[in-house]
Short mmCIF file of C-alpha atoms and ligand atoms in Angstrom, two decimals:
data_model
loop_
_atom_site.label_atom_id
_atom_site.label_comp_id
_atom_site.label_asym_id
_atom_site.label_seq_id
_atom_site.Cartn_x
_atom_site.Cartn_y
_atom_site.Cartn_z
CA MET A 1 45.63 33.71 40.86
CA ILE A 2 43.68 31.77 38.26
CA GLU A 3 45.63 30.74 35.16
CA ARG A 4 44.62 32.34 31.89
CA ASN A 5 42.94 30.03 29.34
CA SER A 6 46.00 29.02 27.33
CA GLY A 7 43.82 28.82 24.21
CA LEU A 8 43.19 32.55 24.41
CA ALA A 9 46.87 33.18 25.02
CA ASN A 10 47.63 31.09 21.91
CA LEU A 11 45.51 33.24 19.60
CA THR A 12 48.05 34.90 17.34
CA ALA A 13 46.64 37.83 15.41
CA GLY A 14 43.86 40.10 16.58
CA TYR A 15 40.44 39.61 15.08
CA LEU A 16 40.38 40.90 11.51
CA PHE A 17 37.41 43.23 11.68
CA PRO A 18 38.53 45.31 14.69
CA GLU A 19 41.81 45.96 12.83
CA ILE A 20 39.89 47.15 9.76
CA ALA A 21 37.77 49.38 12.00
CA ARG A 22 40.92 50.79 13.60
CA ARG A 23 42.46 51.72 10.23
CA ARG A 24 39.19 53.25 9.08
CA ARG A 25 38.92 55.31 12.28
CA GLU A 26 42.48 56.55 11.99
CA TYR A 27 42.01 57.48 8.35
CA ALA A 28 38.73 59.29 9.07
CA ALA A 29 40.35 61.23 11.93
CA SER A 30 43.11 62.55 9.68
CA HIS A 31 40.79 63.07 6.66
CA PRO A 32 37.61 64.55 8.18
CA ASP A 33 36.12 65.42 4.76
CA ALA A 34 36.40 61.92 3.32
CA LYS A 35 32.98 60.32 2.78
CA ILE A 36 33.96 56.77 3.54
CA ILE A 37 31.87 53.92 2.08
CA SER A 38 32.24 50.40 3.42
CA LEU A 39 32.35 47.38 1.15
CA GLY A 40 34.07 45.65 4.03
CA ILE A 41 32.15 43.79 6.69
CA GLY A 42 29.61 41.16 5.66
CA ASN A 43 26.76 42.88 7.44
CA THR A 44 23.31 43.32 5.95
CA THR A 45 22.13 46.88 5.28
CA GLU A 46 18.59 46.80 3.88
CA PRO A 47 15.45 47.11 6.05
CA LEU A 48 13.58 44.02 7.17
CA SER A 49 10.58 42.81 5.21
CA GLU A 50 7.52 44.54 6.69
CA HIS A 51 5.73 41.24 6.70
CA ILE A 52 8.41 39.63 8.85
CA ALA A 53 8.86 42.67 11.10
CA LYS A 54 5.10 42.82 11.72
CA ALA A 55 5.01 39.17 12.77
CA MET A 56 7.68 39.96 15.37
CA ALA A 57 5.87 43.12 16.52
CA ASP A 58 2.58 41.23 16.86
CA TYR A 59 4.27 38.46 18.81
CA ALA A 60 5.94 40.98 21.09
CA MET A 61 2.60 42.73 21.77
CA GLY A 62 1.08 39.34 22.47
CA LEU A 63 3.66 38.85 25.19
CA ALA A 64 2.08 41.81 26.97
CA THR A 65 -1.20 39.89 27.31
CA LYS A 66 -2.20 37.05 29.62
CA GLU A 67 -3.07 34.76 26.72
CA GLY A 68 -0.02 35.59 24.61
CA TYR A 69 2.65 35.48 27.27
CA SER A 70 5.21 32.69 27.35
CA GLY A 71 8.49 32.30 29.20
CA TYR A 72 11.23 29.81 28.38
CA GLY A 73 10.39 27.69 25.37
CA ASP A 74 11.92 24.40 24.27
CA GLU A 75 15.71 24.77 24.07
CA GLN A 76 15.59 23.13 20.62
CA GLY A 77 13.20 25.79 19.32
CA MET A 78 9.49 26.11 18.51
CA THR A 79 8.10 22.92 17.01
CA ALA A 80 6.29 24.83 14.26
CA LEU A 81 9.53 26.53 13.18
CA ARG A 82 11.53 23.29 13.26
CA GLU A 83 8.89 21.59 11.11
CA LYS A 84 8.74 24.50 8.70
CA ILE A 85 12.52 24.60 8.23
CA ALA A 86 12.59 20.83 7.64
CA SER A 87 9.83 20.97 5.03
CA VAL A 88 10.63 24.26 3.25
CA PHE A 89 14.45 24.24 3.18
CA TYR A 90 15.20 20.51 3.42
CA LYS A 91 12.23 18.97 1.61
CA ASN A 92 12.30 15.83 3.74
CA MET A 93 16.10 15.48 3.62
CA ALA A 94 16.04 16.31 7.37
CA ASP A 95 13.41 15.64 10.02
CA ALA A 96 12.08 18.34 12.37
CA SER A 97 13.69 16.43 15.27
CA GLU A 98 17.08 17.03 13.63
CA VAL A 99 16.57 20.83 13.37
CA PHE A 100 17.90 22.82 16.35
CA ILE A 101 16.98 26.51 16.42
CA SER A 102 19.67 28.86 17.68
CA ASP A 103 20.73 32.48 18.06
CA GLY A 104 22.87 32.23 14.92
CA ALA A 105 25.35 30.15 12.98
CA LYS A 106 28.45 31.68 14.54
CA CYS A 107 27.17 30.88 18.03
CA ASP A 108 26.37 27.30 16.95
CA ILE A 109 29.88 26.90 15.55
CA ALA A 110 31.28 27.96 18.94
CA ARG A 111 29.05 25.43 20.73
CA ILE A 112 29.97 22.70 18.25
CA GLN A 113 33.56 23.18 19.36
CA THR A 114 32.56 22.24 22.91
CA LEU A 115 30.79 19.17 21.47
CA PHE A 116 34.03 17.75 20.09
CA GLY A 117 36.53 18.73 22.73
CA ALA A 118 40.15 19.70 22.73
CA LYS A 119 41.78 16.64 21.16
CA THR A 120 39.96 16.85 17.84
CA LYS A 121 42.04 17.49 14.71
CA ILE A 122 40.54 20.12 12.47
CA ALA A 123 40.82 21.05 8.81
CA VAL A 124 39.71 24.33 7.25
CA GLN A 125 39.50 25.86 3.84
CA ASP A 126 42.17 28.51 3.43
CA PRO A 127 41.01 31.30 3.27
CA ALA A 128 38.19 30.82 5.79
CA TYR A 129 35.72 32.61 8.06
CA PRO A 130 37.80 33.26 11.23
CA VAL A 131 35.59 31.55 13.86
CA TYR A 132 36.41 28.00 12.67
CA VAL A 133 40.07 28.28 13.61
CA ASP A 134 39.99 30.98 16.29
CA GLY A 135 37.13 29.27 18.13
CA SER A 136 39.03 25.98 18.00
CA VAL A 137 42.12 27.67 19.40
CA VAL A 138 40.10 29.01 22.34
CA THR A 139 38.82 25.51 23.20
CA GLY A 140 42.34 24.12 22.77
CA ALA A 141 41.50 21.93 19.77
CA ALA A 142 43.91 23.71 17.44
CA GLY A 143 46.92 23.44 19.74
CA ALA A 144 49.43 26.21 20.21
CA GLY A 145 50.46 28.51 17.40
CA LYS A 146 53.32 27.47 15.13
CA LYS A 147 56.59 29.23 15.80
CA ASP A 148 56.93 30.55 12.26
CA GLY A 149 53.52 32.20 12.54
CA SER A 150 52.12 30.09 9.71
CA GLY A 151 49.11 28.80 11.60
CA TYR A 152 48.24 26.35 14.37
CA GLU A 153 49.68 22.89 14.85
CA GLY A 154 46.36 21.01 15.14
CA VAL A 155 44.94 22.60 12.00
CA THR A 156 45.25 21.34 8.44
CA TYR A 157 44.96 24.30 6.09
CA LEU A 158 43.44 23.50 2.70
CA PRO A 159 44.32 26.16 0.14
CA CYS A 160 41.38 27.16 -2.07
CA THR A 161 42.58 29.17 -5.03
CA PRO A 162 41.56 29.92 -8.62
CA GLU A 163 43.92 27.10 -9.68
CA ASN A 164 41.81 24.44 -7.92
CA HIS A 165 38.43 26.13 -8.55
CA PHE A 166 38.47 27.04 -4.84
CA PHE A 167 37.96 23.37 -3.96
CA PRO A 168 40.70 21.86 -1.77
CA ASP A 169 42.93 18.83 -2.15
CA LEU A 170 41.23 16.44 0.27
CA SER A 171 44.16 14.02 0.38
CA LYS A 172 45.88 16.39 2.85
CA ILE A 173 43.23 15.64 5.50
CA GLN A 174 44.07 12.98 8.10
CA PRO A 175 41.48 10.39 9.21
CA ASN A 176 39.10 11.36 12.06
CA THR A 177 39.32 15.08 11.39
CA LEU A 178 36.61 17.69 11.87
CA ILE A 179 36.34 19.44 8.51
CA TYR A 180 34.90 22.96 8.34
CA PHE A 181 33.49 23.65 4.91
CA CYS A 182 31.66 26.81 3.86
CA SER A 183 29.68 27.02 0.60
CA PRO A 184 28.82 29.48 -0.91
CA ASN A 185 32.09 30.54 0.58
CA ASN A 186 33.00 33.49 2.71
CA PRO A 187 35.33 35.07 1.59
CA THR A 188 35.86 33.62 -1.92
CA GLY A 189 32.21 33.54 -2.98
CA ALA A 190 32.79 30.12 -4.58
CA SER A 191 30.04 27.49 -4.47
CA ALA A 192 30.98 23.83 -4.49
CA THR A 193 29.39 21.74 -7.24
CA LYS A 194 27.47 18.52 -6.70
CA GLU A 195 30.45 16.55 -7.92
CA GLU A 196 32.84 18.33 -5.53
CA LEU A 197 30.55 17.90 -2.53
CA THR A 198 30.12 14.22 -3.43
CA ARG A 199 33.91 13.86 -3.27
CA LEU A 200 33.93 15.62 0.12
CA VAL A 201 31.15 13.44 1.58
CA ASP A 202 32.68 10.22 0.24
CA PHE A 203 36.04 11.21 1.69
CA ALA A 204 34.52 11.98 5.11
CA ASN A 205 32.57 8.72 5.25
CA LYS A 206 35.61 6.69 4.23
CA ASN A 207 37.96 8.39 6.71
CA GLY A 208 35.83 8.81 9.83
CA CYS A 209 35.65 12.59 9.41
CA ILE A 210 32.76 14.86 10.34
CA ILE A 211 31.96 17.87 8.15
CA ILE A 212 30.69 21.10 9.70
CA TYR A 213 28.94 22.51 6.65
CA ASP A 214 28.33 26.26 6.90
CA ALA A 215 25.52 27.08 4.49
CA ALA A 216 24.84 30.62 5.73
CA TYR A 217 24.78 31.89 2.12
CA PHE A 218 22.61 29.12 0.62
CA ALA A 219 19.93 31.66 -0.32
CA PHE A 220 22.35 33.36 -2.74
CA ILE A 221 22.57 30.26 -4.94
CA ARG A 222 20.82 30.98 -8.22
CA ASP A 223 22.31 28.24 -10.39
CA PRO A 224 19.81 25.35 -10.08
CA ALA A 225 22.61 22.80 -10.60
CA LEU A 226 24.37 23.84 -7.37
CA PRO A 227 23.40 22.06 -4.12
CA LYS A 228 21.82 24.37 -1.51
CA THR A 229 22.35 21.95 1.36
CA ILE A 230 24.90 19.21 2.00
CA TYR A 231 22.04 16.74 2.42
CA GLU A 232 21.43 16.81 -1.33
CA ILE A 233 24.53 14.62 -1.43
CA PRO A 234 23.94 10.91 -0.78
CA GLY A 235 25.81 9.81 2.35
CA ALA A 236 25.86 13.25 3.99
CA ARG A 237 23.55 12.14 6.79
CA THR A 238 26.27 9.91 8.23
CA CYS A 239 29.05 12.53 8.14
CA ALA A 240 27.74 16.10 8.19
CA ILE A 241 26.27 18.74 10.50
CA GLU A 242 24.88 21.77 8.70
CA VAL A 243 24.89 25.19 10.38
CA ASN A 244 22.67 27.85 8.91
CA SER A 245 21.13 31.22 9.58
CA PHE A 246 18.42 33.76 8.82
CA SER A 247 21.08 36.50 9.09
CA LYS A 248 21.91 36.92 5.42
CA PRO A 249 18.65 35.90 3.64
CA ALA A 250 16.28 37.80 5.98
CA GLY A 251 18.58 40.55 7.27
CA PHE A 252 18.48 38.98 10.75
CA THR A 253 22.10 39.88 11.57
CA GLY A 254 20.80 41.97 14.48
CA VAL A 255 17.62 40.00 15.21
CA ARG A 256 19.67 36.78 15.73
CA LEU A 257 18.19 33.49 14.50
CA GLY A 258 19.84 30.42 13.03
CA TRP A 259 19.64 26.66 13.09
CA SER A 260 21.73 23.53 12.85
CA ILE A 261 20.87 20.15 11.40
CA VAL A 262 22.30 17.20 13.30
CA PRO A 263 21.14 14.01 11.55
CA ASN A 264 20.11 11.01 13.65
CA ASP A 265 22.43 8.85 11.50
CA LEU A 266 25.58 10.70 12.58
CA LYS A 267 27.57 8.81 15.25
CA PHE A 268 30.71 9.21 17.34
CA ALA A 269 33.39 6.50 17.34
CA ASP A 270 31.71 4.76 20.31
CA GLY A 271 28.36 4.66 18.53
CA THR A 272 26.72 7.50 20.49
CA PRO A 273 24.48 9.57 18.22
CA VAL A 274 25.92 13.07 17.85
CA ASN A 275 22.33 14.32 17.93
CA LYS A 276 21.99 13.09 21.54
CA ASP A 277 25.05 15.03 22.72
CA TRP A 278 24.05 18.10 20.72
CA ASN A 279 20.68 18.02 22.46
CA ARG A 280 22.57 17.90 25.77
CA ILE A 281 24.79 20.85 24.78
CA MET A 282 21.82 22.94 23.68
CA THR A 283 19.82 22.20 26.85
CA THR A 284 22.84 22.71 29.11
CA LEU A 285 24.63 25.71 27.57
CA PHE A 286 21.81 27.40 25.66
CA ASN A 287 18.31 28.32 26.74
CA GLY A 288 16.54 28.66 23.43
CA ALA A 289 16.44 31.37 20.77
CA SER A 290 14.37 34.49 21.34
CA ASN A 291 10.68 33.71 20.88
CA VAL A 292 10.15 37.04 19.09
CA ALA A 293 12.91 36.18 16.60
CA GLN A 294 11.38 32.73 16.08
CA ALA A 295 8.02 34.33 15.26
CA GLY A 296 9.90 36.31 12.62
CA GLY A 297 11.51 33.13 11.32
CA LEU A 298 8.10 31.53 10.94
CA ALA A 299 6.85 34.51 8.95
CA ALA A 300 9.98 34.36 6.79
CA LEU A 301 9.00 30.84 5.77
CA ASP A 302 5.49 31.52 4.52
CA GLU A 303 4.86 32.46 0.90
CA LYS A 304 5.20 36.21 1.40
CA GLY A 305 8.26 35.85 3.64
CA LEU A 306 10.04 33.63 1.13
CA ALA A 307 9.32 36.10 -1.68
CA ASP A 308 10.63 38.97 0.45
CA MET A 309 13.82 37.08 1.32
CA LYS A 310 14.40 36.32 -2.36
CA ALA A 311 13.96 40.00 -3.25
CA SER A 312 16.41 41.03 -0.55
CA VAL A 313 19.05 38.57 -1.76
CA ASP A 314 18.44 39.62 -5.39
CA TYR A 315 19.19 43.21 -4.38
CA TYR A 316 22.57 42.24 -2.94
CA LEU A 317 23.38 40.02 -5.93
CA GLU A 318 22.75 43.00 -8.24
CA ASN A 319 25.15 45.05 -6.08
CA GLY A 320 27.69 42.28 -6.56
CA ARG A 321 27.30 42.42 -10.33
CA LEU A 322 27.87 46.20 -10.31
CA ILE A 323 31.08 45.77 -8.28
CA LYS A 324 32.25 42.94 -10.54
CA GLU A 325 31.73 45.04 -13.70
CA THR A 326 33.67 47.91 -12.18
CA LEU A 327 36.58 45.69 -11.16
CA GLU A 328 36.71 44.29 -14.67
CA GLY A 329 37.38 47.80 -16.00
CA GLU A 330 40.45 48.76 -18.03
CA ASN A 331 42.21 50.43 -15.06
CA PHE A 332 42.23 47.08 -13.24
CA LYS A 333 42.71 44.80 -16.23
CA LYS A 334 45.96 46.50 -17.25
CA ASN A 335 47.36 45.63 -13.81
CA GLY A 336 46.44 41.98 -14.18
CA VAL A 337 43.65 42.14 -11.60
CA GLU A 338 41.55 38.94 -11.56
CA VAL A 339 37.89 39.11 -10.51
CA TYR A 340 35.98 36.12 -9.12
CA PHE A 341 32.23 36.57 -8.76
CA THR A 342 29.92 33.64 -9.33
CA GLY A 343 26.51 35.30 -9.00
CA ASN A 344 25.80 32.67 -6.32
CA GLY A 345 27.28 34.49 -3.32
CA PRO A 346 27.59 38.03 -1.96
CA TYR A 347 31.36 38.47 -2.31
CA VAL A 348 33.56 39.63 -5.16
CA TRP A 349 36.94 38.00 -4.51
CA THR A 350 39.62 39.88 -6.37
CA LYS A 351 43.29 39.17 -6.89
CA PHE A 352 45.89 41.93 -7.19
CA PRO A 353 48.90 39.93 -8.39
CA GLY A 354 52.22 40.83 -6.79
CA LYS A 355 50.62 43.04 -4.13
CA LYS A 356 49.98 42.53 -0.42
CA SER A 357 46.33 42.55 0.64
CA TRP A 358 46.82 45.18 3.37
CA ASP A 359 48.68 47.46 0.92
CA VAL A 360 45.80 47.27 -1.56
CA PHE A 361 43.37 47.85 1.33
CA ASP A 362 45.26 51.03 2.30
CA THR A 363 45.48 52.24 -1.32
CA ILE A 364 41.74 51.81 -1.90
CA LEU A 365 40.93 53.49 1.43
CA ASP A 366 43.27 56.39 0.66
CA LYS A 367 42.39 56.97 -3.00
CA CYS A 368 38.71 55.93 -3.11
CA HIS A 369 37.64 56.29 0.54
CA VAL A 370 36.26 52.78 0.26
CA VAL A 371 36.73 50.18 2.99
CA THR A 372 37.32 46.61 1.82
CA THR A 373 38.50 43.44 3.52
CA PRO A 374 42.09 42.22 3.00
CA GLY A 375 42.07 38.60 1.89
CA SER A 376 45.14 37.75 3.95
CA GLY A 377 43.01 38.22 7.08
CA PHE A 378 41.17 35.01 6.19
CA GLY A 379 44.30 32.86 5.87
CA PRO A 380 47.63 32.65 4.04
CA ALA A 381 46.05 31.63 0.71
CA GLY A 382 44.08 34.90 0.80
CA GLU A 383 47.25 36.98 0.39
CA SER A 384 47.06 39.37 -2.61
CA PHE A 385 43.25 39.14 -2.59
CA ILE A 386 40.66 41.69 -1.53
CA ARG A 387 37.10 40.80 -0.59
CA PHE A 388 34.49 43.26 -1.83
CA SER A 389 31.16 42.78 -0.09
CA SER A 390 27.89 43.42 -1.92
CA PHE A 391 26.09 44.34 1.30
CA GLY A 392 25.30 48.04 0.98
CA HIS A 393 22.71 50.57 -0.14
CA ARG A 394 22.54 50.79 -3.95
CA ALA A 395 23.47 54.48 -3.97
CA ASP A 396 26.59 53.77 -1.89
CA ILE A 397 27.56 50.85 -4.10
CA GLU A 398 27.17 53.02 -7.20
CA GLU A 399 29.23 55.82 -5.68
CA ALA A 400 31.93 53.35 -4.58
CA CYS A 401 31.98 51.93 -8.13
CA ARG A 402 32.36 55.41 -9.66
CA ARG A 403 35.39 56.03 -7.42
CA LEU A 404 36.90 52.60 -8.05
CA ALA A 405 36.51 53.05 -11.82
CA LYS A 406 38.92 56.02 -11.58
CA LEU A 407 41.46 54.26 -9.36
CA GLU A 408 44.99 54.12 -10.73
CA LEU A 409 46.83 51.35 -8.92
C1 PLP B 1 27.51 35.83 8.29
C2 PLP B 1 28.00 34.42 8.41
C3 PLP B 1 27.38 33.53 9.29
C4 PLP B 1 26.15 33.93 10.05
O1 PLP B 1 26.38 34.04 11.39
P1 PLP B 1 25.19 34.40 12.36
O2 PLP B 1 25.78 34.14 13.69
O3 PLP B 1 24.06 33.47 12.03
O4 PLP B 1 24.81 35.83 12.12
C5 PLP B 1 27.86 32.25 9.36
N1 PLP B 1 28.89 31.83 8.59
C6 PLP B 1 29.47 32.66 7.73
C7 PLP B 1 30.57 32.15 6.87
C8 PLP B 1 29.07 33.98 7.62
O5 PLP B 1 29.67 34.81 6.77
#
């Protein structure tokens, strides 16, 4: 018999979201009248922009004609889309040849793990989006789980808490480490400042580290002083890959379209450009993003598309403000609840001092019929926190807020 991939065997806990779904299902089965509202999963809820949807529909109809049909495209993506992303989002901080179109940021993160191989040390923010660590465990890069259940041996966990403004102590990172960094952050909602990112980039360049910068929420940044891409920081081109996505700004979570920037200046220890190997990975393991989705991406980047994306993000940010105001109510304040919402990300990260995340999750599900995400599912430093997501229809958000306002903890 074939041996099981030991990386998969090493994965400790189950994936967070299936466990949330299981508890929700069980609760719904025993409480059939409960009208459950989810402020849990970070999934978009609002319809696509008509302008963007029409571009995809037109492209799809074109495929049914002799003139409009095309089969496989370039694995790196349509030239027009690569150029548009470089000029609109990166304003000449990245060249079109450094933009690789993909089926999404999560998928790119998984492929990046094959780019670096099993011996690479990794560091992650704690709490963090699960794929950075779990994906590394699958490829073997994170080693086996620790016996005390406190994480994986090849992983340096970097606590990000209110005490350090959700920016980690970089001195814990060893030289030649792959650093996953997400800003605006999922789950904390925190956005790193220019000064913080400068420290991160300087540290990486000095210590031979490479940063995998997950900017999936860049479109939520409203404070003009906050960097929207790592390449706003001098020196980032020699130490950082940026992964990004249309999922959150354009509601493309189901359509599937993302991109990664791999600068020509980024090199491995032996001098090989990372860009060269990434090109090899994309041509070997990937066969190009859907051409229909790419037509939608192009439409998202014209004037109307950009305005529609901004309106969609504004809608979610307003939801976030409503949730924040509710959680700042007297019934929470008297229990010492701390609310972190920056207005530059979709998540309201909330601390319930002295309580376990899963207990608070169960209380809110039971008393308010609202599904949230327990912070501990994102890493040990997330214990006692709950992540409230602002993705939802306004009416549902308002109803969830009315119920939360009456919650007695
Ligand atoms: C939603 C999300 C993504 C986007 O993933 P896609 O595969 O592009 O849909 C990436 N990173 C983080 C942190 C996210 O929350």
